Structures are given as structure tokens and as C-alpha cells.
CSV table of C-alpha atoms in Angstrom, one decimal:
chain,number,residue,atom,x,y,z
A,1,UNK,CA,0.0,0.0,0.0
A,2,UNK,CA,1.2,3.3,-0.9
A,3,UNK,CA,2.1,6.0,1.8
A,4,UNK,CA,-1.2,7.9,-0.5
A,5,UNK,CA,-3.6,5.4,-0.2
A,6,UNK,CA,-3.1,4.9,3.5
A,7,UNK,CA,-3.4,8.5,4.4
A,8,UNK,CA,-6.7,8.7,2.3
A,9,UNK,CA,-7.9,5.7,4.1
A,10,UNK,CA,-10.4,6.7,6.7
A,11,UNK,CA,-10.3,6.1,10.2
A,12,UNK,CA,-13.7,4.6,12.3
A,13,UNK,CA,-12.5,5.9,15.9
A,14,UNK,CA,-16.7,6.2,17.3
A,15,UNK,CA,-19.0,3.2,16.6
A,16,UNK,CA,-22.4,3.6,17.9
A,17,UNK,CA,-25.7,2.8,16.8
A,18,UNK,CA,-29.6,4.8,17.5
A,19,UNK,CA,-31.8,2.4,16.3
A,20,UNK,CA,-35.1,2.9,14.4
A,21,UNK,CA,-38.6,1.3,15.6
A,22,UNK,CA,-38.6,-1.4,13.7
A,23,UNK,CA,-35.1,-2.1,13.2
A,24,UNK,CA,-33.9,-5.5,14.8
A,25,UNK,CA,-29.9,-5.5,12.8
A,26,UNK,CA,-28.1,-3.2,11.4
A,27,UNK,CA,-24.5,-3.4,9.9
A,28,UNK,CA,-21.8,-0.4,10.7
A,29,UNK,CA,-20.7,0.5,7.0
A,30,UNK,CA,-17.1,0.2,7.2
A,31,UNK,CA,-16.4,0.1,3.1
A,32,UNK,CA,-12.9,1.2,2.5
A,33,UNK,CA,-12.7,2.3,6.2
A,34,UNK,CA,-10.8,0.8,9.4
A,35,UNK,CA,-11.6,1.2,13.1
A,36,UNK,CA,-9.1,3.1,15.0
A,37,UNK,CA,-7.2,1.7,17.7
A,38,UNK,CA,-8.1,3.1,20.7
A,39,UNK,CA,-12.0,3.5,19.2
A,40,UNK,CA,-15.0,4.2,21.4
A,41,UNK,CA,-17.6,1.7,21.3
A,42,UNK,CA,-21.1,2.5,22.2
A,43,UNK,CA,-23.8,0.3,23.2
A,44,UNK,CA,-26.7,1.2,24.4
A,45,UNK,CA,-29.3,-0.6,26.5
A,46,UNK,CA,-31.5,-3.4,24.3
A,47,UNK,CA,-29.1,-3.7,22.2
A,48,UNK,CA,-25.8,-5.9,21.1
A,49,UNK,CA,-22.5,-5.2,19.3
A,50,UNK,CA,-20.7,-8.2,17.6
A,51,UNK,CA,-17.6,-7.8,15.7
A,52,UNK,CA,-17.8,-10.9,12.9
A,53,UNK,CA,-14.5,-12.3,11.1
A,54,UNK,CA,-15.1,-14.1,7.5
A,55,UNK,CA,-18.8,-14.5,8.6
A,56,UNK,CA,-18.5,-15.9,12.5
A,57,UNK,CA,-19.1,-13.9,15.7
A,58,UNK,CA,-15.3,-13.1,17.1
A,59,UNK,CA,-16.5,-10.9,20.1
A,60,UNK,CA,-19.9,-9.5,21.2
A,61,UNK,CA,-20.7,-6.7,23.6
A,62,UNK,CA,-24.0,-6.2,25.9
A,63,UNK,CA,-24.6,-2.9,27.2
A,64,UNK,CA,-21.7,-0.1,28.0
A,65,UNK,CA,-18.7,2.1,26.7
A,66,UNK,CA,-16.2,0.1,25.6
A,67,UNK,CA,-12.4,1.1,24.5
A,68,UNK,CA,-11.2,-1.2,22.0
A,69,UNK,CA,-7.7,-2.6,22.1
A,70,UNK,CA,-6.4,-5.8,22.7
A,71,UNK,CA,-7.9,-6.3,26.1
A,72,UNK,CA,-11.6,-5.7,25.1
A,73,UNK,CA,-11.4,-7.7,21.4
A,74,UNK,CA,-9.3,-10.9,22.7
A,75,UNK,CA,-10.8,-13.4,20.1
A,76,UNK,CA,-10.3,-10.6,17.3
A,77,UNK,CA,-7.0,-10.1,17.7
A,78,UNK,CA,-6.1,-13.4,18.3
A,79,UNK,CA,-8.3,-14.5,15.1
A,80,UNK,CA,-6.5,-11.4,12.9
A,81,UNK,CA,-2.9,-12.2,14.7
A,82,UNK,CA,-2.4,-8.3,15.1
A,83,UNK,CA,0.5,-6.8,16.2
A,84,UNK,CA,1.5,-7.2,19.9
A,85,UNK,CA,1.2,-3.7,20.6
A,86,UNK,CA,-2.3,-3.8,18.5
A,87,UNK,CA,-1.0,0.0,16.9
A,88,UNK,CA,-2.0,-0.8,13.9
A,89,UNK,CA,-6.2,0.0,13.1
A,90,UNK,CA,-7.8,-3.4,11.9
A,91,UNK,CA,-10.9,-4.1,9.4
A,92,UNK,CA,-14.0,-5.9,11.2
A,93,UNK,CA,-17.4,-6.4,10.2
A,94,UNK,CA,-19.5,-4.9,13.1
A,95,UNK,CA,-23.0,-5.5,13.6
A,96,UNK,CA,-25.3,-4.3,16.1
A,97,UNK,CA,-29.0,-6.0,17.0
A,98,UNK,CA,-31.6,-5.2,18.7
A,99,UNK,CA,-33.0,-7.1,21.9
A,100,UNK,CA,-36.0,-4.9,22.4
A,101,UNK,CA,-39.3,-6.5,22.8
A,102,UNK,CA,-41.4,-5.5,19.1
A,103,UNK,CA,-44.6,-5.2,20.1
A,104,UNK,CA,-48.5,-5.0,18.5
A,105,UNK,CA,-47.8,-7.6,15.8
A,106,UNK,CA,-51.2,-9.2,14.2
A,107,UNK,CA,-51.7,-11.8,13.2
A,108,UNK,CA,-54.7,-14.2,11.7
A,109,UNK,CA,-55.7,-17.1,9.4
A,110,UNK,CA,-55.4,-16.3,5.3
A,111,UNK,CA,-57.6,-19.2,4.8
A,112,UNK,CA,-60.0,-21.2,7.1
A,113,UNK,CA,-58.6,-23.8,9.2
A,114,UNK,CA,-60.5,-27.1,9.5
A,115,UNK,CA,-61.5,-28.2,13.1
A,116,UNK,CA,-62.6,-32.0,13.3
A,117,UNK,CA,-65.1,-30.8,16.5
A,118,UNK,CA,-66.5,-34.0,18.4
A,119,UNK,CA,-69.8,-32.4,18.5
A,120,UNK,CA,-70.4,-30.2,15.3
A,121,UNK,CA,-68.5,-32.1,13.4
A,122,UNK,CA,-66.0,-30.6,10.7
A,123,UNK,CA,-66.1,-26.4,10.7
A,124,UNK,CA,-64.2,-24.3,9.1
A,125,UNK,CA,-62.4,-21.7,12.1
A,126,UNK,CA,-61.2,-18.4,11.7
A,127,UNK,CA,-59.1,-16.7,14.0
A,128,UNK,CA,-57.0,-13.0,15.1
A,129,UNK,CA,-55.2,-11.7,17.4
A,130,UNK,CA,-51.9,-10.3,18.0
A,131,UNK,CA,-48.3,-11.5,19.4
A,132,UNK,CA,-44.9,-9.7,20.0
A,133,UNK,CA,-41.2,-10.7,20.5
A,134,UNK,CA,-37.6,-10.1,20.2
A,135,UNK,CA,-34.1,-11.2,19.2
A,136,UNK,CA,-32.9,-13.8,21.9
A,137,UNK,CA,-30.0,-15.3,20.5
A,138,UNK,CA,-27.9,-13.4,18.1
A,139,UNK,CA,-26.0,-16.7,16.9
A,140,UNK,CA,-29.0,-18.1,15.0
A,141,UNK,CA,-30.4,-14.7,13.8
A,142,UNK,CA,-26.8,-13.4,12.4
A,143,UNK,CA,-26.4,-16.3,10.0
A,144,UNK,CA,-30.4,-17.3,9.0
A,145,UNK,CA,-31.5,-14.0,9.1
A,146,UNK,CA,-29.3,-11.4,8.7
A,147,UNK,CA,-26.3,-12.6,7.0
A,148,UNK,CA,-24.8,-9.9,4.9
A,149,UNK,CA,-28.0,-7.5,4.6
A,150,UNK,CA,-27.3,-4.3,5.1
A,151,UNK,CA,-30.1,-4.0,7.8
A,152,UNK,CA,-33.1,-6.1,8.8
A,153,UNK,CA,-36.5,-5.3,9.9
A,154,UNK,CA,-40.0,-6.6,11.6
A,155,UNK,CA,-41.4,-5.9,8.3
A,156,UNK,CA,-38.6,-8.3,6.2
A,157,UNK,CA,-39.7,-11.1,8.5
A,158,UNK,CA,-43.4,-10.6,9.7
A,159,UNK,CA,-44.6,-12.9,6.7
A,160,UNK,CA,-42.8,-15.7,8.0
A,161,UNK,CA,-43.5,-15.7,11.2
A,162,UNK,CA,-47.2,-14.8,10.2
A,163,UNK,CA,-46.5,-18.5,8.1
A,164,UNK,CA,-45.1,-20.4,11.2
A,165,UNK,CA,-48.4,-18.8,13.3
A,166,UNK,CA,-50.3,-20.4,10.6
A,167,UNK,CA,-49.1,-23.4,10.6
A,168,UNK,CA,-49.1,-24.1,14.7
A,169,UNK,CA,-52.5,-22.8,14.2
A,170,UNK,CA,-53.8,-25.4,11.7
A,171,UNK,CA,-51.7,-28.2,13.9
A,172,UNK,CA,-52.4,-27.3,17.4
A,173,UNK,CA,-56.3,-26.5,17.2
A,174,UNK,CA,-57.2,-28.4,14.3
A,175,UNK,CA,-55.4,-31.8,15.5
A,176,UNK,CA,-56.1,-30.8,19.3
A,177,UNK,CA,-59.2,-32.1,19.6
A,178,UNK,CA,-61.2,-29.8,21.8
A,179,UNK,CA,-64.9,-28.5,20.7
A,180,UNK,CA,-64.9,-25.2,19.5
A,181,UNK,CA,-67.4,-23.9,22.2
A,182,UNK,CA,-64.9,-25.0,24.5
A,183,UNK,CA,-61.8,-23.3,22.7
A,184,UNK,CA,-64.0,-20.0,22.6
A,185,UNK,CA,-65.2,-20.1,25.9
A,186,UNK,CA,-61.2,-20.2,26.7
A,187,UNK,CA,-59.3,-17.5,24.8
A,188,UNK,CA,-56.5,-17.7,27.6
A,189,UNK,CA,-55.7,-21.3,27.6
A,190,UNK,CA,-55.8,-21.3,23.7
A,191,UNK,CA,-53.3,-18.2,23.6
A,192,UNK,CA,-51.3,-19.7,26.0
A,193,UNK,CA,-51.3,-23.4,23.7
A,194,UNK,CA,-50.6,-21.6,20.5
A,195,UNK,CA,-47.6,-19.6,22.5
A,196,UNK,CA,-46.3,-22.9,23.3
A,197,UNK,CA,-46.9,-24.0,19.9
A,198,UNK,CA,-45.4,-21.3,17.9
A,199,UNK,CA,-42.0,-20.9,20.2
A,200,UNK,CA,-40.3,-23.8,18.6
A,201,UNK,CA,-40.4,-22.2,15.1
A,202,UNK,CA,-39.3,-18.8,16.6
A,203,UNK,CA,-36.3,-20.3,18.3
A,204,UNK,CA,-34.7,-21.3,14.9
A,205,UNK,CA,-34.4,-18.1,14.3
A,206,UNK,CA,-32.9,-17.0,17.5
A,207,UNK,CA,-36.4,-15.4,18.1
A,208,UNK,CA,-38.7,-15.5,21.1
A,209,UNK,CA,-42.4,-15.5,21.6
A,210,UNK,CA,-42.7,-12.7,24.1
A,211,UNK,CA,-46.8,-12.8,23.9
A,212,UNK,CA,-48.9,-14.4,22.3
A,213,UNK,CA,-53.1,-13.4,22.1
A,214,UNK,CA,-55.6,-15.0,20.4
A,215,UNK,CA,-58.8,-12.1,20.6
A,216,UNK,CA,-61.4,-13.6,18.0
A,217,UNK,CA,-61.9,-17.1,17.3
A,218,UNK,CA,-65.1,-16.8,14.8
A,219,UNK,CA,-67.1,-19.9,12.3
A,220,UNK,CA,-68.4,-18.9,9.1
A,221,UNK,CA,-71.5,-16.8,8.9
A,222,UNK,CA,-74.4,-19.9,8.2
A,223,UNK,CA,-72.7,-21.8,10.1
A,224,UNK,CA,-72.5,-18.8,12.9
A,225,UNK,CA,-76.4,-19.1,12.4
A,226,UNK,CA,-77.2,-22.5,12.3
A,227,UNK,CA,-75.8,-22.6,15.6
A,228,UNK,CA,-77.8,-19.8,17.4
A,229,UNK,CA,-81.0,-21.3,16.3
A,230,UNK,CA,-79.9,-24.8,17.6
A,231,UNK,CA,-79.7,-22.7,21.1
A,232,UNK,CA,-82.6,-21.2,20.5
A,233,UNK,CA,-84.4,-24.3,20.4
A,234,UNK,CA,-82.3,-25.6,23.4
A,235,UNK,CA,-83.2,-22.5,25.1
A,236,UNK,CA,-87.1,-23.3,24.2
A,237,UNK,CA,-87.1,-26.5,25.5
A,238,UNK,CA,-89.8,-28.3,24.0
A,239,UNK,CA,-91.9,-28.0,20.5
A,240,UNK,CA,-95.3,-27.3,22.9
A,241,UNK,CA,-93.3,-24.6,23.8
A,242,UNK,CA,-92.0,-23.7,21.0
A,243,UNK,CA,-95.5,-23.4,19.1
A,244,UNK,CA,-96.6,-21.3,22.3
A,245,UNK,CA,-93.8,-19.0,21.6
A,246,UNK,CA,-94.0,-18.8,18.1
A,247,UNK,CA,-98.1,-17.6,18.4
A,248,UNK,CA,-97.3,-14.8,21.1
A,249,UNK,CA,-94.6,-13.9,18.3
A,250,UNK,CA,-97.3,-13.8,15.9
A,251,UNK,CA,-99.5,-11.6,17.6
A,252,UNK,CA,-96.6,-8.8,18.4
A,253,UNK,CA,-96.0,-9.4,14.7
A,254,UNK,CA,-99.6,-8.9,13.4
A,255,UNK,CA,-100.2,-5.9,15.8
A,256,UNK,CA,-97.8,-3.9,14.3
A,257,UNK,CA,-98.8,-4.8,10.7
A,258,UNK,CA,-100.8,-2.3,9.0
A,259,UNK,CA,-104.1,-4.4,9.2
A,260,UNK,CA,-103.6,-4.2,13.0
A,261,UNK,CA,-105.6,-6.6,15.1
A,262,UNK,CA,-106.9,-8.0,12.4
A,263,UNK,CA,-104.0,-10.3,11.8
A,264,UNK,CA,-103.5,-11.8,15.2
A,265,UNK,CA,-106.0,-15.0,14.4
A,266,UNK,CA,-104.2,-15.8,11.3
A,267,UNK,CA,-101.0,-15.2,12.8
A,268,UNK,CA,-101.5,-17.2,16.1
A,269,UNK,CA,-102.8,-20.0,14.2
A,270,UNK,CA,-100.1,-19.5,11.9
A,271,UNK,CA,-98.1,-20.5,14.6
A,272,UNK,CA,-99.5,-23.5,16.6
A,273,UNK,CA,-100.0,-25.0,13.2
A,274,UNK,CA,-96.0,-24.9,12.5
A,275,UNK,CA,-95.4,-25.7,15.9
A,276,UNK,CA,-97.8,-28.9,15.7
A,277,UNK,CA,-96.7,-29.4,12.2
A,278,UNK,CA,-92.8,-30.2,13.8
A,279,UNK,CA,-93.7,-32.1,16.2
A,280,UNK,CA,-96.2,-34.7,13.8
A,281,UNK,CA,-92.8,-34.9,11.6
A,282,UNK,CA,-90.4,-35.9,14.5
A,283,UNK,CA,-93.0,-38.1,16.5
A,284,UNK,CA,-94.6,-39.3,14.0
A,285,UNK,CA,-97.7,-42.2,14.4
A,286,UNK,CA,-96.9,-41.8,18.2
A,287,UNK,CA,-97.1,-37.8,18.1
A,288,UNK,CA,-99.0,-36.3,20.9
A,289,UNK,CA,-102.8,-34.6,19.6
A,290,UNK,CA,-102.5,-31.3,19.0
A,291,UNK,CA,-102.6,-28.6,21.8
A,292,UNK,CA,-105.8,-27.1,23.3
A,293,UNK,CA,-106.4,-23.8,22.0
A,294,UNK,CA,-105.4,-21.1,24.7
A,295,UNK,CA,-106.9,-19.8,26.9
A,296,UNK,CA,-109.3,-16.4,25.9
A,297,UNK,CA,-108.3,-14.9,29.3
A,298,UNK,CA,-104.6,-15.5,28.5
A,299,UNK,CA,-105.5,-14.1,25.2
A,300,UNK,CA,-106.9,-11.1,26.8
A,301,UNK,CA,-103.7,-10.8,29.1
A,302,UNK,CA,-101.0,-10.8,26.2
A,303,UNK,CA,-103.5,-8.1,24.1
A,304,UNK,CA,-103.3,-5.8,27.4
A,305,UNK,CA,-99.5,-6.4,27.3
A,306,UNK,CA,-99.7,-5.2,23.4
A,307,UNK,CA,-102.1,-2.0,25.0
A,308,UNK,CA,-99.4,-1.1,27.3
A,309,UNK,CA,-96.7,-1.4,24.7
A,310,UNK,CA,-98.5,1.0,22.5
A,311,UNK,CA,-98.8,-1.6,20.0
A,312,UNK,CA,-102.4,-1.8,20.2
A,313,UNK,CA,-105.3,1.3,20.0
A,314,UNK,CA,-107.5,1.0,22.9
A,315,UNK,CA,-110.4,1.2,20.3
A,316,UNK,CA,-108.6,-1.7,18.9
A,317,UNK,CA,-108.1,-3.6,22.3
A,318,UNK,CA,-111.5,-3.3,23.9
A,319,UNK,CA,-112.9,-4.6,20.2
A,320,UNK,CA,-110.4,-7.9,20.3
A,321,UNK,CA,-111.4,-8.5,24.1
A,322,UNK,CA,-115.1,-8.3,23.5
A,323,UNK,CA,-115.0,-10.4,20.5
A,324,UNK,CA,-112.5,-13.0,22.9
A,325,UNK,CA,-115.3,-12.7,25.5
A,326,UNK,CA,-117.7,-13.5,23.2
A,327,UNK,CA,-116.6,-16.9,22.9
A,328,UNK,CA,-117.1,-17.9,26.3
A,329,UNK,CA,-120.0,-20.1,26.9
């Protein structure tokens, strides 16, 4: 080298590095320059320093204000068989990461996953929710991450670990077993199985699950439907009372129709006949006879019920009750 090129050469005698949200490793740019010996090294809390040599870590530093010479780079200069007196500066690769926790990550299924359920049967689950972590072990994330990239950030690896969620997902929920009532009715147990789940996938990357949330855990929309009127019935009880419930819905129904009162027969008998309809279908030749009619007087009370509601005109009410009255012998 000519006594030129080394005085153009340019000297690195402060390494530090302030770190963007976002950022989990970021390379010193050293082209065509050499750290000084003597150099101050900074390095600031959540984060790491590690000098590399031909692609392997050499020396790393946590946290502090570091002097570099011999003493503080042992491995480097043993590694680069510098001078005793280590005057000379030396060429590194230096690379600094981030151990900060990077948090308010989402994530949720692209595509349905399958759940074999023990009492639905096969549905088709979505689910969201959000997760966060950081850089654990540098080792791992230096050579199957970063390599020789200039930088990396959340965003450069957010679809894979989206992918690995994915796939824990579609393993642990769909394979586990467990009703999806029972997985719904247990958000916390499920974040903490899919937290479990995912962390092996992380690690290979030197990465760690940090948390892990699972906040909706949702079926399709007919399906979503089918189910509430399976509860609904459950809820009911029986088809008697079903039919009993589906006339008093008649008569709110018919009340607030344009032909007013005038519609609550048809609609009540609407009704029972629906309700007795079911029950000949599932009972078949042993089906119970059909259900008294009700009651006028109970008649009577549900139309006051309507009166106090405003649904029904008092002209309207006292003409209903005389005509329900009437039919008492």
C-alpha cells in the first residue's frame, strides 16, 4: 500500500448505533474504512454489538462504553494475529441488534382452518389476534436472518413468522381435539397453547415468543347461524313450547302490521299449526294430539301487554277483548 492510499484511508474511531422502531440489525458500514485503535464503542441498553471475522461472531458486547484494544477484542486479535502492541487499526465487520421487545404484531388465518369438532363435526375456524417478540439469541439470527444484509426489519420477516403462526395454528387446534365452544369459551388457555406451539419455530431463528393473544376465534356466517337457532331451540325446550312461543310472536307481529288486530288469528294459528306441524314430523304415528287452544283470558292478558306497549289502540283492544269474551259459553 502506498504512503497515498493509507493517508486517504479513513479512520472509524466512534461506533455507535440509535436504532429505528422497527429495526432488529443493522451493519456499521465500514467500506474502504478501518476502526481506529483506541475506538470508542457504544452500546446502548437493548441492544448488542458483535464484531464478525469471515462470517463468524469473534466478540460481542452487551450494554456499555467500551475502549477497543487488545484487552476488550481478545478473540479478534487473536483471530487477525495483530501486532503485539495492536497499533496498527484493523478491518471488522461490526454489527449491532436489537433485543427490544417489538410489540402490537397481528396476526390471523389467510384461509379457514379445518376443526374436526367432536360435536359439530368438521367447521371451518377463523381466528385474530396479536403477538410480540424479540431477538434472543444473536447466533442463529446473524447467519439465517441477517447474513450480509445491510439492515433487517419486523417488516422483512413478519410474513414468515405470520406462516409459522399459521401453521401451529392449523396443527395445534385443528389436530387438538377440543370443541370449538370449549376453545372459545377459553381464549386464555388457547393463547397460552398456541404460545407454546409457535416458540419452537421462533427459536430457529434465534427469536422468542414474548406474547402471544388469540382475541377472535369466529365460524363462518351460516354456520354462525345455524348454531344460534340450535340454542334457540335448546333455550325453548320443547316444541309445545316452542309453538306457544311462536303464536305470542305472531300476535306482536300482526299488531304492528298495517291491518292491526286484524291479523293476530291468522297469525297465532299460523303459529300453533307450525309448531304442531314439527312435532307430527319428528313423532310421528306416536305424536302427541294437538294442543288445546289457549286460553281467551290468557288471550286477553298478552292483548293488554300489546295495549301497554303502544302496539295496540285501545279502540282496537277493547274490540279484540269483546270479540274473545264472546266466545265464552
Amino acid at each position: 500500500m502506498g504512503i497515498l492510499d493509507f493517508l486517504s484511508k479513513q479512520f472509524v474511531d466512534v461506533i455507535d448505533w440509535v436504532e429505528e422502531p422497527g429495526q432488529l440489525g443493522w451493519r456499521v458500514p465500514l467500506a474502504d474504512r478501518e476502526i481506529q485503535n483506541g475506538a470508542q464503542l457504544t452500546v446502548r441498553e437493548g441492544q448488542i454489538a458483535a464484531f464478525f471475522n469471515e462470517g463468524r461472531i469473534a466478540d460481542m458486547f452487551g450494554p456499555g462504553l467500551y475502549t477497543l484494544d487488545t484487552s476488550t477484542l481478545p478473540l479478534t486479535t487473536a483471530i487477525m494475529n495483530w501486532d503485539k502492541g495492536f497499533k496498527s487499526p484493523f478491518k471488522s465487520d461490526v454489527y449491532f441488534f436489537s433485543e427490544k421487545e417489538q410489540i402490537g404484531l397481528k396476526w390471523g388465518t389467510v384461509q379457514p382452518v379445518t376443526l374436526r369438532d367432536p360435536e359439530l363435526g368438521p367447521l371451518r375456524v377463523r381466528a385474530f389476534g396479536s403477538y410480540s417478540f424479540r431477538v434472543k439469541e444473536v447466533a442463529p439470527f446473524a447467519s439465517r436472518i441477517m447474513g450480509t444484509l445491510g439492515e433487517v426489519k419486523v417488516a422483512d420477516i413478519e410474513p414468515q413468522l405470520r406462516a409459522a403462526i399459521q401453521t401451529a395454528l392449523a396443527t395445534g387446534v385443528a389436530g387438538g381435539g377440543t370443541a370449538f365452544l370449549d376453545l372459545a369459551a377459553s381464549q386464555t388457555a388457547l393463547s397460552e397453547a398456541l404460545k407454546a406451539a409457535v416458540a419452537p419455530a421462533f427459536s430457529q431463528w434465534g427469536l422468542s415468543v414474548e406474547s402471544f393473544f388469540v382475541e377472535s376465534l369466529s365460524l363462518p356466517e351460516e354456520v354462525q347461524k345455524h348454531l344460534d337457532k340450535a340454542s334457540s331451540m335448546r333455550v325453548l325446550g320443547d316444541l309445545d313450547r316452542y309453538a306457544k312461543f311462536q303464536a305470542a310472536e305472531a300476535i306482536e307481529t300482526a299488531a304492528a302490521q298495517s291491518g292491526g288486530v286484524a291479523g293476530i288469528g291468522a297469525g297465532a294459528a299460523a303459529g300453533l299449526a307450525i309448531g304442531q306441524a314439527m312435532a307430527g314430523a319428528l313423532g310421528g304415528a306416536a305424536s302427541a294430539p294437538p294442543a288445546p287452544a289457549e286460553d281467551p283470558f290468557a288471550l286477553i292478558e298478552k292483548l293488554h301487554k300489546l295495549l301497554d306497549m303502544g302496539a295496540l289502540t285501545q279502540a282496537e283492544f277493547d274490540a279484540k277483548k269483546a270479540e274473545l269474551l264472546g266466545r265464552i259459553r
